[in-house]
Every structure is written in structure tokens, then in C-alpha cells.
Amino acid sequence: MTVLDTDLRPAEPPRYVVFWQRYRRNRAALLGLGLFAIVVLMALTAGLVDPGDPLRRAGLPLVAPFVDAANPLGTDQLGRSILSQLFYGARISLLVGVVATLVSIIIGIVIGALAGYFGGWVDDLLMRITEAFQTIPNFVLLLTLVAILGSKIEWITLAIGIVSWTAPARMVRAEFMSLRNREFVDAARNLGVSNTSLIFREILPNALPPIIVYASVIMALSILLESALAFLGLGDPNYASWGNMIGQGRAVLRTAWYCSAIPGIAIVLTVLSFSLLGEGLNDAMNPRQKQ
Amino acid sequence: MTADTAPILTVRDLRIALPEGADRPFALQGLDLTVHPGEIVCMVGESGSGKSLSAGAIMRLLPEPHVHVAGGKIIFEGEDLLAKTEAEMRKVRGNRISMIFQEPMTALNPQKTVGWQIDEVLKLHMGAKRKERQAHALEMLKRVHIPDPESAYNAYPHQISGGQRQRVMIAMALSLSPKLVIADEPTTALDVTTQLQILKLIRDLQKEDGAGVLFITHDFGVVAEIADHVIVLRQGEVVEQGPADQVLNDPKHPYTQALIASVPDLLPPPPKPVTTLPVVLKGTGLRKTFAARGGLLTGKRKAVVAVKDLSFELHQGETLGVVGESGSGKTTVSRLVTRLLDADAGAVEVDGTDLLACTPRELRGMRKHIQMVFQDPMASLNPRKRVVDIIAQGPIVHGEDPDKARARARDLLELVELSPAAANRFPHEFSGGQRQRIGIARALAMEPKVIVADEPVSALDVSVQAQVLKLLADLRDRMNLSLLFVTHDLRVAAQLCDRIIVMQKGEVVEAGFTAEIFANPQHPYTQNLLASIPGRTWTPPYRKTDAA
């Protein structure tokens, strides 16, 4: 009469299906995904839209948008096409966003995981270093690093990664501190699993969801930081970047506002897409937080 | 005895609807019950049977609108509670119907003193002066036998023990002489000796006041201890109700029979002549203190001795039980012998090798000889791994070919009576009992000499508990395993253990064959423990059931 405990429940659909169903519920997140897709598409098709160098002279300087068919979004004060700069700028923004985020997340995970897992003096030491970084304002540190390293795009990306690892490190540490006492970690240790595998194979996958969500925030911040650097004229002048465009457009802001407004809108929408994406990821990965 | 007086509470055909997408449309389907003055009605059922929700419905404390009453009547002293407005309900709650919760630590506000919290109830419903209220509160604390009521009145919840907190809850619940007391698993979080005292207290006070009690529990021992009338719930439906005596000793419904048959009886197995077999696990002089780490400015706090000089021997094929209440150090013992915690002193010998003297590298190799089954089936399996990988992980770490290890993991699933289809699923798709089976399979995959089981069935429902215990006993006999079994439940210990060690505050107070200790306990603490087992005078009737 008793239901035998060994009967299995019906199988659940695969993980990615469940994930997509939860993600889909959030309309704003779908919008974010759409915007993100557009930016990626822009980056991919930049070569098709304008096979030449985006920084070459393409027409008369300061042509307003929707006037000249050859330069649909107009030209800047040096006669460069805003449209093709916009498309090539998407590449730089994505590159900076993705690489800088990877750099900061990887540093954050290593430091946070070690501090959270081992605790004690390791934790004390690593957290004091983290605090030292946190006390210096992000942008000031970034300026210093760029001043030292030079303003090549690779160095800028690395520098952005270096100034934004502290928040993920603290997050990973907190996750590790709560997860390391869970019984499944003891169970794995009792099987003879080494510390390295415990950290990276057992605990880390469980600590990842909030980190991935936060990564979208870092990505948005990195793009903003890069733009801010370029705006101050510290960006890499050899690449078309949205920040560079705004920075140069500033000089003609009153006469040709579109020179800085168009890349500005691009930045706003890209950053917005990342935040919405992050929110959707949060709903999909931590379904129990919201009900 | 009181059946001729008018009932305090009558529930007719109560239905509680669950939100869409739940496992069933109704949490409770057609509940009928009556509580008379001076009567204790026990609602028994396993987790998910809807027993707590019915209490919520009576108090109107359901998480509406997701879960709401969909039909039926709740008549309390002639008035229909469902027809009352929220404001009218507020006058009833705490005043004429009161509730005792399961977890006294979370049911009390940690920021306020005990006295303030009792006074709050009195302020709302009594309408007396401050002095009178305080006198009444002290009187109530005295009635629930709290030593030194004055200091308890001014204490914060964390400053008094768990049993005392539950007494405070009872004092609060009874302070306005309610007509109906709803007790939702009030003793589940308590140790067995405290549990008995609290049960006695509830019964005595209820007799004095003549209130009706609706007592919710999952434990048939508690039912036997306290109930006048019993209602058995299963998946939201009443399967049987009747006088306690009849339901306990002559259950009619097969489900009740199966439930009662799952209650472990208190007859330990006859002592096995195991002492001639080789010793596989030997602990000598184990000691562990937890030094509280003082901060820079706070100074050092006093260290707590968790285990004080423990020695034991476990023979091949034998089950040694470690029993004790919370804080006795029994869980620390399980962590020390597996070296998940480092002991301060002593030795743990597995087959003659001292585990505690091993280097980290040697230790990882030794770990395959001593495996563990954990307490919490929700927390002990990595939620991000498939079952087959969880089970195969150990052998793979110890150098077995991954494909072979996975094939063996599938065989092990069969051994623990799970379908091979379970292999590719994730842990959250299983019930508690099933997860515990996976935990057992993981331990067995290493072909260990010793299995340490830390309260492996305490988180499970009684019928599932019986099935898992039976599996453990079967496997032990078939594979000649040696078990070190840590438990707080003496019924479980009686069923499985050949010998037991009784621990109190980190010290062994008594050790010997289970049968001998149960028949003739020597130490006063053991005597007290045994005398506190709920329903110890009640022996479940034996009936053949087709399952379990």
C-alpha cells in the first residue's frame, strides 16, 4: 500500500530548455537579448558595411545624417563616415567588454576562491589586498595604469580588467564561505578529492550563477570605462571606438551634435542590453529569489 | 469521555487549493475533524500530507492568494471562521485560538526580551494595567515550570535553552486561556528528554484549563504519548480517524498499518558473538576542542570540549551505534574518524594504519577504506552533477578507468534499488529517501571496509526511513560491512546496532551490547534517555503489509 520510495518522478526537460523557459518569462530580458544580438551583428558585419578603413576620409566634413546616401549617418569633422565608425566601434566595445570582463572575473574567482575556501591568514592577506585596491577610485587607478602601460587597446583592456576584479572577488569569497561547509564538499573530500578539484570542480560550479549575472554588469562598466578614457583622449587612436567618436565630437558639439550623440546612443543601448541581459540571467539562474 | 459536550472546533469538508503547477490541485481534500474541550486531537501524516496547511487555514495564516481555502466550513465555538473579516480574525487569533510553533528559536523575536513578547500578547487582548500584566506573565512562566521566572522574563531568547524557549512559547500560547491550542510539531526540534517534558507539560496544562488541542506531528511515538483522538492524513486526504487506542493498536486502513509497521520497535537484535572477529576500526583517546577564535578586540572566548577521551573498537561486520542528544559530540565523532576534522589527540586505526598520522597524500589513499553517509540528503549531493558522476567520482579519483567506474555506478544504483534511468539525472529530481540511497551508493562505490553513517535517516519520513534502514541492514549483511552509526533516535539504534556507545557532553557514559543496555541501563543518563522515548510503553502491532 505504501508508495515505494524508489519510484522515480517523471524526467524533467533538459537544463537548457528549462533555462530558456525561465529566461523568456522576462520581457525586458528578451529586449536586452535583442539589442545584444544587434550589437554582435554590427560587429560581425562591419567589414561588409565598409570594407575599407573606417578612419579614412569618406566625404566632406560635418555632413548631417540622412543627407548623403554614401554616408547615411553623416560624417565627422575630418570627413570620416559615422556609420562605418559605429560598426567598427561595436567590435572594439565588445572586445573590450568581453576581454576585460574575463580578466576581472578570472582574477576575482582565483582570489575570492582561495580566500573563501582556506579562510584564516590566507583570507586575511587576500582581503587586505582587495581592500587596498578598493580604496583607490576605479577611474583614477585606470588612468594611472594607462599612463604607465600606454594607450594601446590591449593594455587598456587589461587595465580595465585589473581595476574591476575586486567586486567579483568579494562575491566569490562569500559564495565559497557558505558553500565550503556544505555536506557535498565534505563528501567529496571524503572520497579523496584534492583541494584544487574541490575548489574548481565541486564548489565553483555552484558559485557561478551570481558571478555570471554580475559579469554582465562588469561588461557594461568596462564599455563605459573604455568610452570615458577615449573621451579624455586617452583611448587608442588607431581604432574607431565609440568613446573616441564622442571625445572628438565634443569639439563640435554645438554645431554638429550628431557627431557625439549617435555613438552616445549606441553606448546607452549596449550598456542597457547588458543590464537587461543580466537581469534575465538572474531570473533564469536563481529562480527562487523572486516569486 | 468528553464527547457529549459541545465541540470547540468543527471542520467540515475543508479544501485548500494549491497554485497551478503544484504536484496536486488540492493540498487538503475534504478534511473533517472535531475537537472537544479537554481533548487532544493528533493529526498525523508524512511530509506533504497537508497537516500544517490545515492549521494555517484555521488560523487564517495561509500564504494567500497562492494557497487558499477553496471550500468547506470551519466552525469555532458556533461561529464560522471563514466568514469573519480580517479584523475579527485578529481578535480570535492569540486570544481564543493560539498556536505553538515547531521552531521556538525562529518563532520568538531575537531582538526582544521574553517578557516583552509575552506582554505584547497580553497588551493586545487582555486590557489590563502594566503591573497586572507583568504579574500574569510571571505566573504563566511559573506554570510552565521555568526555573527562576523573574530572570527568564528579562532574558533574550538566545539566553535560554531550546526547551525553555518552547516553554516560553507555551506560556505565551496559554496566557489568555484560549479555548483551542494548535500545536504544530512543537517537539520535533527538541531532544528526546526535553520532548517528553514538554509533552507532559502540554497535557497537564491542557487538563487544568480544559482547552482543546489540535496537535500536529509526524511521530507515532508522540501520538502514543499524548493523543486522545487520531486523524491520519495522506496526500491531503483523511485515510483514517478514531480514538487513539483503536488507531494505534488496531489500524484499519492499509496506509495506517504500513505507517505503524514502519515505526522501529524497541526490541534490539540479540547480541552477536562479534568480539572474535578482527577489528577494522579502532579509536583511542580521541579528543577535540573547538577553540572559539577571538578577534583583535573581543578577547578569547572559552574553548568548548566536543569530544573528551573517546576510545572504541569496531569489528568486521558489526554495527556500532553512537547515541546521544544534541551537543553530546556524536557528530564530531563521525568527522574525527573520517578525518574531516582533525583531532587534538588520539589515534584512529583503519586496519592497523593510523589515519591521523597520515600525510595528506597517504590520507587521500586511505580514504577509500572509510566512507561516509551524510545526514542531509539535500546538501550532501553536488547539485550540479549527474548522479552517475557523483557515484563514479570516488573510484575515478582513485585511478579507475572512468568508463568502467560509470558502468559500475549504474550497477550500484540497482543495488540500492533505484532504476538505472536515475543515472543521468540531477540530484534535485529525487526525493529525500532516493537521495540518501544515492549517498549510500556513492559510499559503496569505494568498496570501503567501514561506513560511517551520520544520522542518515533523521531527515526522512518514517515509512521512507524504514525502507532506507532495511536497505542498510541488507547491504551490511550481504557485503559484510562494518557500520559506525551515529543517531539521536534510540528506536533506530535499537533496530540496527549490535553495540552502542551512549555519549553525554563529549563523554562516553555507557557502552555495551544494545540488547543489554536497553534491558538494563546502568548510568542515570542512559536510564533517563530510555525512559524518555515517546510512546515507549506502546508496542506497534505487527501486521503483514504488502509493501515497505
Short mmCIF file of N, CA and C in Angstrom, two decimals, chain B residues 85-218:
data_model
loop_
_atom_site.label_atom_id
_atom_site.label_comp_id
_atom_site.label_asym_id
_atom_site.label_seq_id
_atom_site.Cartn_x
_atom_site.Cartn_y
_atom_site.Cartn_z
N THR B 85 -14.19 38.74 9.06
CA THR B 85 -13.28 39.67 8.40
C THR B 85 -11.90 39.53 9.04
N GLU B 86 -10.91 40.13 8.39
CA GLU B 86 -9.55 40.05 8.91
C GLU B 86 -9.45 40.66 10.30
N ALA B 87 -10.16 41.79 10.53
CA ALA B 87 -10.11 42.44 11.83
C ALA B 87 -10.72 41.56 12.91
N GLU B 88 -11.82 40.89 12.59
CA GLU B 88 -12.44 39.98 13.56
C GLU B 88 -11.52 38.79 13.84
N MET B 89 -10.86 38.31 12.79
CA MET B 89 -9.93 37.19 12.95
C MET B 89 -8.81 37.55 13.91
N ARG B 90 -8.35 38.82 13.81
CA ARG B 90 -7.24 39.24 14.65
C ARG B 90 -7.61 39.15 16.13
N LYS B 91 -8.89 39.37 16.41
CA LYS B 91 -9.33 39.27 17.80
C LYS B 91 -9.36 37.83 18.27
N VAL B 92 -9.57 36.91 17.32
CA VAL B 92 -9.64 35.49 17.69
C VAL B 92 -8.24 34.92 17.88
N ARG B 93 -7.36 35.27 16.94
CA ARG B 93 -6.00 34.74 16.98
C ARG B 93 -5.28 35.21 18.23
N GLY B 94 -4.58 34.29 18.88
CA GLY B 94 -3.80 34.65 20.04
C GLY B 94 -4.64 34.76 21.29
N ASN B 95 -5.91 35.04 21.11
CA ASN B 95 -6.79 35.23 22.25
C ASN B 95 -7.59 33.95 22.53
N ARG B 96 -8.41 33.57 21.56
CA ARG B 96 -9.23 32.38 21.77
C ARG B 96 -8.65 31.15 21.08
N ILE B 97 -7.88 31.36 20.03
CA ILE B 97 -7.13 30.26 19.44
C ILE B 97 -5.66 30.69 19.48
N SER B 98 -4.80 29.83 19.98
CA SER B 98 -3.40 30.20 19.94
C SER B 98 -2.60 29.06 19.34
N MET B 99 -1.37 29.38 19.01
CA MET B 99 -0.58 28.41 18.27
C MET B 99 0.81 28.27 18.87
N ILE B 100 1.30 27.03 18.89
CA ILE B 100 2.68 26.76 19.30
C ILE B 100 3.41 26.27 18.06
N PHE B 101 4.53 26.90 17.75
CA PHE B 101 5.24 26.56 16.51
C PHE B 101 6.32 25.54 16.73
N GLN B 102 6.84 25.06 15.59
CA GLN B 102 7.83 23.99 15.66
C GLN B 102 9.18 24.48 16.19
N GLU B 103 9.62 25.63 15.67
CA GLU B 103 10.99 26.04 15.95
C GLU B 103 10.97 27.26 16.88
N PRO B 104 11.16 27.06 18.17
CA PRO B 104 11.00 28.17 19.10
C PRO B 104 12.03 29.28 18.89
N MET B 105 13.17 28.94 18.29
CA MET B 105 14.19 29.97 18.09
C MET B 105 13.71 30.99 17.06
N THR B 106 13.07 30.51 15.99
CA THR B 106 12.65 31.45 14.96
C THR B 106 11.27 32.01 15.23
N ALA B 107 10.48 31.37 16.10
CA ALA B 107 9.15 31.88 16.38
C ALA B 107 9.20 33.04 17.39
N LEU B 108 10.31 33.15 18.09
CA LEU B 108 10.47 34.28 19.02
C LEU B 108 11.33 35.35 18.36
N ASN B 109 11.03 36.59 18.65
CA ASN B 109 11.82 37.68 18.09
C ASN B 109 13.14 37.80 18.86
N PRO B 110 14.27 37.61 18.16
CA PRO B 110 15.55 37.59 18.88
C PRO B 110 15.94 38.95 19.47
N GLN B 111 15.27 40.01 19.05
CA GLN B 111 15.63 41.35 19.49
C GLN B 111 14.92 41.78 20.77
N LYS B 112 13.90 41.04 21.19
CA LYS B 112 13.09 41.47 22.32
C LYS B 112 13.19 40.45 23.45
N THR B 113 13.01 40.92 24.66
CA THR B 113 13.07 40.00 25.79
C THR B 113 11.82 39.13 25.81
N VAL B 114 11.96 38.01 26.49
CA VAL B 114 10.85 37.08 26.65
C VAL B 114 9.64 37.80 27.25
N GLY B 115 9.90 38.59 28.29
CA GLY B 115 8.81 39.29 28.97
C GLY B 115 8.08 40.23 28.03
N TRP B 116 8.84 40.97 27.22
CA TRP B 116 8.24 41.92 26.28
C TRP B 116 7.31 41.19 25.32
N GLN B 117 7.75 39.99 24.90
CA GLN B 117 6.96 39.26 23.91
C GLN B 117 5.68 38.69 24.50
N ILE B 118 5.75 38.24 25.74
CA ILE B 118 4.52 37.77 26.38
C ILE B 118 3.60 38.96 26.61
N ASP B 119 4.20 40.06 27.04
CA ASP B 119 3.42 41.26 27.34
C ASP B 119 2.69 41.77 26.09
N GLU B 120 3.32 41.60 24.93
CA GLU B 120 2.70 42.06 23.70
C GLU B 120 1.35 41.38 23.47
N VAL B 121 1.34 40.07 23.70
CA VAL B 121 0.09 39.31 23.54
C VAL B 121 -0.95 39.83 24.53
N LEU B 122 -0.49 40.02 25.78
CA LEU B 122 -1.44 40.45 26.82
C LEU B 122 -1.96 41.84 26.53
N LYS B 123 -1.07 42.72 26.05
CA LYS B 123 -1.47 44.09 25.74
C LYS B 123 -2.59 44.11 24.71
N LEU B 124 -2.44 43.22 23.72
CA LEU B 124 -3.40 43.22 22.62
C LEU B 124 -4.77 42.72 23.05
N HIS B 125 -4.78 41.75 23.95
CA HIS B 125 -6.05 41.08 24.20
C HIS B 125 -6.57 41.19 25.63
N MET B 126 -5.72 41.57 26.60
CA MET B 126 -6.17 41.44 27.98
C MET B 126 -6.76 42.76 28.49
N GLY B 127 -6.19 43.88 28.08
CA GLY B 127 -6.71 45.16 28.53
C GLY B 127 -6.55 45.38 30.02
N ALA B 128 -5.38 45.04 30.54
CA ALA B 128 -5.14 45.27 31.97
C ALA B 128 -3.97 46.23 32.13
N LYS B 129 -3.73 46.68 33.36
CA LYS B 129 -2.61 47.59 33.62
C LYS B 129 -1.29 46.84 33.48
N ARG B 130 -0.20 47.62 33.35
CA ARG B 130 1.11 47.03 33.12
C ARG B 130 1.51 46.08 34.26
N LYS B 131 1.28 46.55 35.51
CA LYS B 131 1.65 45.74 36.67
C LYS B 131 0.94 44.39 36.66
N GLU B 132 -0.38 44.44 36.38
CA GLU B 132 -1.16 43.20 36.35
C GLU B 132 -0.66 42.25 35.28
N ARG B 133 -0.37 42.88 34.12
CA ARG B 133 0.09 42.05 33.01
C ARG B 133 1.40 41.35 33.37
N GLN B 134 2.29 42.10 34.00
CA GLN B 134 3.57 41.51 34.36
C GLN B 134 3.38 40.37 35.36
N ALA B 135 2.50 40.60 36.32
CA ALA B 135 2.23 39.55 37.31
C ALA B 135 1.69 38.31 36.63
N HIS B 136 0.80 38.53 35.65
CA HIS B 136 0.21 37.41 34.94
C HIS B 136 1.27 36.66 34.13
N ALA B 137 2.14 37.42 33.48
CA ALA B 137 3.19 36.80 32.68
C ALA B 137 4.10 35.95 33.56
N LEU B 138 4.47 36.49 34.71
CA LEU B 138 5.33 35.74 35.63
C LEU B 138 4.63 34.48 36.10
N GLU B 139 3.34 34.63 36.37
CA GLU B 139 2.54 33.49 36.80
C GLU B 139 2.56 32.39 35.72
N MET B 140 2.41 32.82 34.45
CA MET B 140 2.42 31.86 33.37
C MET B 140 3.77 31.18 33.25
N LEU B 141 4.86 31.96 33.38
CA LEU B 141 6.19 31.36 33.29
C LEU B 141 6.38 30.33 34.41
N LYS B 142 5.79 30.64 35.57
CA LYS B 142 5.88 29.70 36.68
C LYS B 142 5.10 28.42 36.34
N ARG B 143 3.95 28.63 35.70
CA ARG B 143 3.13 27.45 35.38
C ARG B 143 3.81 26.51 34.38
N VAL B 144 4.63 27.07 33.48
CA VAL B 144 5.33 26.18 32.55
C VAL B 144 6.66 25.69 33.13
N HIS B 145 6.83 25.86 34.44
CA HIS B 145 7.99 25.32 35.16
C HIS B 145 9.31 25.84 34.64
N ILE B 146 9.39 27.13 34.37
CA ILE B 146 10.69 27.69 34.04
C ILE B 146 11.38 28.02 35.34
N PRO B 147 12.61 27.52 35.51
CA PRO B 147 13.31 27.85 36.75
C PRO B 147 13.60 29.36 36.77
N ASP B 148 13.35 29.99 37.87
CA ASP B 148 13.60 31.43 38.02
C ASP B 148 12.86 32.29 37.00
N PRO B 149 11.53 32.37 37.09
CA PRO B 149 10.73 33.11 36.11
C PRO B 149 11.15 34.57 35.98
N GLU B 150 11.58 35.22 37.10
CA GLU B 150 11.93 36.63 37.02
C GLU B 150 13.08 36.87 36.05
N SER B 151 14.12 36.03 36.12
CA SER B 151 15.26 36.27 35.23
C SER B 151 14.90 35.86 33.81
N ALA B 152 14.04 34.84 33.66
CA ALA B 152 13.62 34.44 32.31
C ALA B 152 12.81 35.56 31.67
N TYR B 153 12.04 36.28 32.49
CA TYR B 153 11.20 37.37 31.98
C TYR B 153 12.07 38.43 31.31
N ASN B 154 13.26 38.66 31.88
CA ASN B 154 14.13 39.70 31.34
C ASN B 154 15.17 39.19 30.37
N ALA B 155 15.12 37.87 30.08
CA ALA B 155 16.15 37.29 29.20
C ALA B 155 15.75 37.43 27.74
N TYR B 156 16.78 37.42 26.89
CA TYR B 156 16.53 37.37 25.45
C TYR B 156 16.45 35.90 25.02
N PRO B 157 15.74 35.61 23.93
CA PRO B 157 15.55 34.22 23.54
C PRO B 157 16.85 33.42 23.44
N HIS B 158 17.95 34.05 22.98
CA HIS B 158 19.18 33.26 22.82
C HIS B 158 19.83 32.93 24.15
N GLN B 159 19.36 33.57 25.22
CA GLN B 159 19.99 33.33 26.53
C GLN B 159 19.40 32.14 27.27
N ILE B 160 18.30 31.58 26.72
CA ILE B 160 17.71 30.43 27.39
C ILE B 160 17.77 29.22 26.46
N SER B 161 17.64 28.02 27.01
CA SER B 161 17.83 26.81 26.20
C SER B 161 16.62 26.56 25.31
N GLY B 162 16.80 25.64 24.35
CA GLY B 162 15.73 25.32 23.41
C GLY B 162 14.45 24.86 24.10
N GLY B 163 14.62 24.00 25.10
CA GLY B 163 13.46 23.51 25.82
C GLY B 163 12.74 24.65 26.55
N GLN B 164 13.53 25.55 27.13
CA GLN B 164 12.92 26.69 27.83
C GLN B 164 12.22 27.63 26.87
N ARG B 165 12.80 27.79 25.67
CA ARG B 165 12.14 28.65 24.68
C ARG B 165 10.78 28.08 24.32
N GLN B 166 10.73 26.73 24.17
CA GLN B 166 9.44 26.14 23.84
C GLN B 166 8.48 26.32 25.01
N ARG B 167 8.99 26.29 26.24
CA ARG B 167 8.13 26.56 27.40
C ARG B 167 7.59 27.97 27.34
N VAL B 168 8.45 28.91 26.93
CA VAL B 168 8.00 30.30 26.81
C VAL B 168 6.89 30.39 25.77
N MET B 169 7.08 29.70 24.65
CA MET B 169 6.06 29.70 23.61
C MET B 169 4.73 29.17 24.17
N ILE B 170 4.82 28.12 24.97
CA ILE B 170 3.61 27.55 25.54
C ILE B 170 2.98 28.53 26.52
N ALA B 171 3.83 29.18 27.33
CA ALA B 171 3.30 30.18 28.26
C ALA B 171 2.57 31.28 27.51
N MET B 172 3.16 31.71 26.38
CA MET B 172 2.54 32.73 25.56
C MET B 172 1.21 32.24 25.00
N ALA B 173 1.22 31.00 24.51
CA ALA B 173 0.02 30.46 23.87
C ALA B 173 -1.11 30.30 24.88
N LEU B 174 -0.75 29.95 26.10
CA LEU B 174 -1.80 29.64 27.07
C LEU B 174 -2.14 30.83 27.97
N SER B 175 -1.43 31.94 27.80
CA SER B 175 -1.56 33.03 28.77
C SER B 175 -2.96 33.64 28.79
N LEU B 176 -3.72 33.52 27.73
CA LEU B 176 -5.06 34.10 27.73
C LEU B 176 -6.13 33.03 27.83
N SER B 177 -5.73 31.86 28.33
CA SER B 177 -6.64 30.71 28.45
C SER B 177 -7.48 30.50 27.19
N PRO B 178 -6.81 30.21 26.07
CA PRO B 178 -7.55 30.03 24.82
C PRO B 178 -8.40 28.76 24.90
N LYS B 179 -9.42 28.75 24.07
CA LYS B 179 -10.28 27.57 24.02
C LYS B 179 -9.65 26.49 23.16
N LEU B 180 -8.82 26.91 22.21
CA LEU B 180 -8.21 25.95 21.30
C LEU B 180 -6.73 26.29 21.15
N VAL B 181 -5.88 25.27 21.29
CA VAL B 181 -4.46 25.45 21.07
C VAL B 181 -4.06 24.58 19.88
N ILE B 182 -3.42 25.21 18.92
CA ILE B 182 -2.92 24.43 17.79
C ILE B 182 -1.41 24.30 17.96
N ALA B 183 -0.94 23.07 18.04
CA ALA B 183 0.49 22.84 18.23
C ALA B 183 1.03 22.18 16.97
N ASP B 184 1.90 22.88 16.25
CA ASP B 184 2.43 22.36 15.01
C ASP B 184 3.81 21.78 15.24
N GLU B 185 3.90 20.48 15.38
CA GLU B 185 5.18 19.79 15.64
C GLU B 185 5.98 20.47 16.75
N PRO B 186 5.39 20.69 17.91
CA PRO B 186 6.08 21.53 18.90
C PRO B 186 7.32 20.89 19.49
N THR B 187 7.50 19.59 19.33
CA THR B 187 8.65 18.97 19.98
C THR B 187 9.65 18.40 19.00
N THR B 188 9.41 18.61 17.70
CA THR B 188 10.28 18.00 16.70
C THR B 188 11.71 18.50 16.79
N ALA B 189 11.87 19.78 17.15
CA ALA B 189 13.22 20.34 17.17
C ALA B 189 13.92 20.09 18.51
N LEU B 190 13.29 19.36 19.39
CA LEU B 190 13.85 19.21 20.74
C LEU B 190 14.47 17.84 20.94
N ASP B 191 15.37 17.77 21.91
CA ASP B 191 15.95 16.49 22.29
C ASP B 191 14.90 15.62 22.97
N VAL B 192 15.19 14.33 22.97
CA VAL B 192 14.17 13.39 23.42
C VAL B 192 13.78 13.58 24.89
N THR B 193 14.74 13.90 25.75
CA THR B 193 14.37 14.06 27.16
C THR B 193 13.53 15.33 27.35
N THR B 194 13.91 16.39 26.63
CA THR B 194 13.14 17.63 26.70
C THR B 194 11.76 17.43 26.09
N GLN B 195 11.72 16.67 25.01
CA GLN B 195 10.46 16.42 24.33
C GLN B 195 9.43 15.84 25.29
N LEU B 196 9.86 14.85 26.06
CA LEU B 196 8.92 14.21 26.97
C LEU B 196 8.39 15.20 28.00
N GLN B 197 9.30 16.05 28.51
CA GLN B 197 8.86 17.05 29.50
C GLN B 197 7.84 18.00 28.90
N ILE B 198 8.10 18.44 27.66
CA ILE B 198 7.19 19.38 27.01
C ILE B 198 5.84 18.73 26.75
N LEU B 199 5.86 17.49 26.30
CA LEU B 199 4.60 16.78 26.06
C LEU B 199 3.79 16.68 27.34
N LYS B 200 4.47 16.33 28.42
CA LYS B 200 3.78 16.23 29.72
C LYS B 200 3.18 17.56 30.11
N LEU B 201 3.99 18.62 29.88
CA LEU B 201 3.55 19.96 30.25
C LEU B 201 2.30 20.34 29.47
N ILE B 202 2.32 20.10 28.16
CA ILE B 202 1.15 20.45 27.34
C ILE B 202 -0.07 19.70 27.85
N ARG B 203 0.11 18.43 28.15
CA ARG B 203 -1.04 17.63 28.60
C ARG B 203 -1.56 18.13 29.95
N ASP B 204 -0.65 18.42 30.87
CA ASP B 204 -1.08 18.85 32.21
C ASP B 204 -1.83 20.18 32.14
N LEU B 205 -1.23 21.15 31.43
CA LEU B 205 -1.83 22.48 31.37
C LEU B 205 -3.18 22.43 30.68
N GLN B 206 -3.25 21.60 29.65
CA GLN B 206 -4.48 21.50 28.90
C GLN B 206 -5.58 20.89 29.77
N LYS B 207 -5.19 19.95 30.62
CA LYS B 207 -6.18 19.36 31.54
C LYS B 207 -6.69 20.40 32.52
N GLU B 208 -5.76 21.23 33.05
CA GLU B 208 -6.16 22.26 34.01
C GLU B 208 -7.13 23.25 33.38
N ASP B 209 -6.81 23.69 32.14
CA ASP B 209 -7.61 24.73 31.51
C ASP B 209 -8.82 24.20 30.76
N GLY B 210 -8.80 22.91 30.45
CA GLY B 210 -9.91 22.34 29.70
C GLY B 210 -9.97 22.79 28.26
N ALA B 211 -8.83 23.21 27.71
CA ALA B 211 -8.82 23.63 26.31
C ALA B 211 -8.76 22.42 25.40
N GLY B 212 -9.14 22.63 24.16
CA GLY B 212 -8.96 21.59 23.17
C GLY B 212 -7.62 21.80 22.48
N VAL B 213 -6.96 20.72 22.12
CA VAL B 213 -5.67 20.84 21.48
C VAL B 213 -5.69 20.12 20.14
N LEU B 214 -5.27 20.81 19.11
CA LEU B 214 -5.06 20.17 17.82
C LEU B 214 -3.55 20.03 17.67
N PHE B 215 -3.08 18.80 17.71
CA PHE B 215 -1.65 18.54 17.79
C PHE B 215 -1.18 17.92 16.48
N ILE B 216 -0.25 18.59 15.83
CA ILE B 216 0.21 18.10 14.54
C ILE B 216 1.58 17.46 14.71
N THR B 217 1.74 16.25 14.21
CA THR B 217 3.02 15.58 14.37
C THR B 217 3.21 14.56 13.26
N HIS B 218 4.45 14.11 13.10
CA HIS B 218 4.72 13.04 12.14
C HIS B 218 5.12 11.77 12.89
#
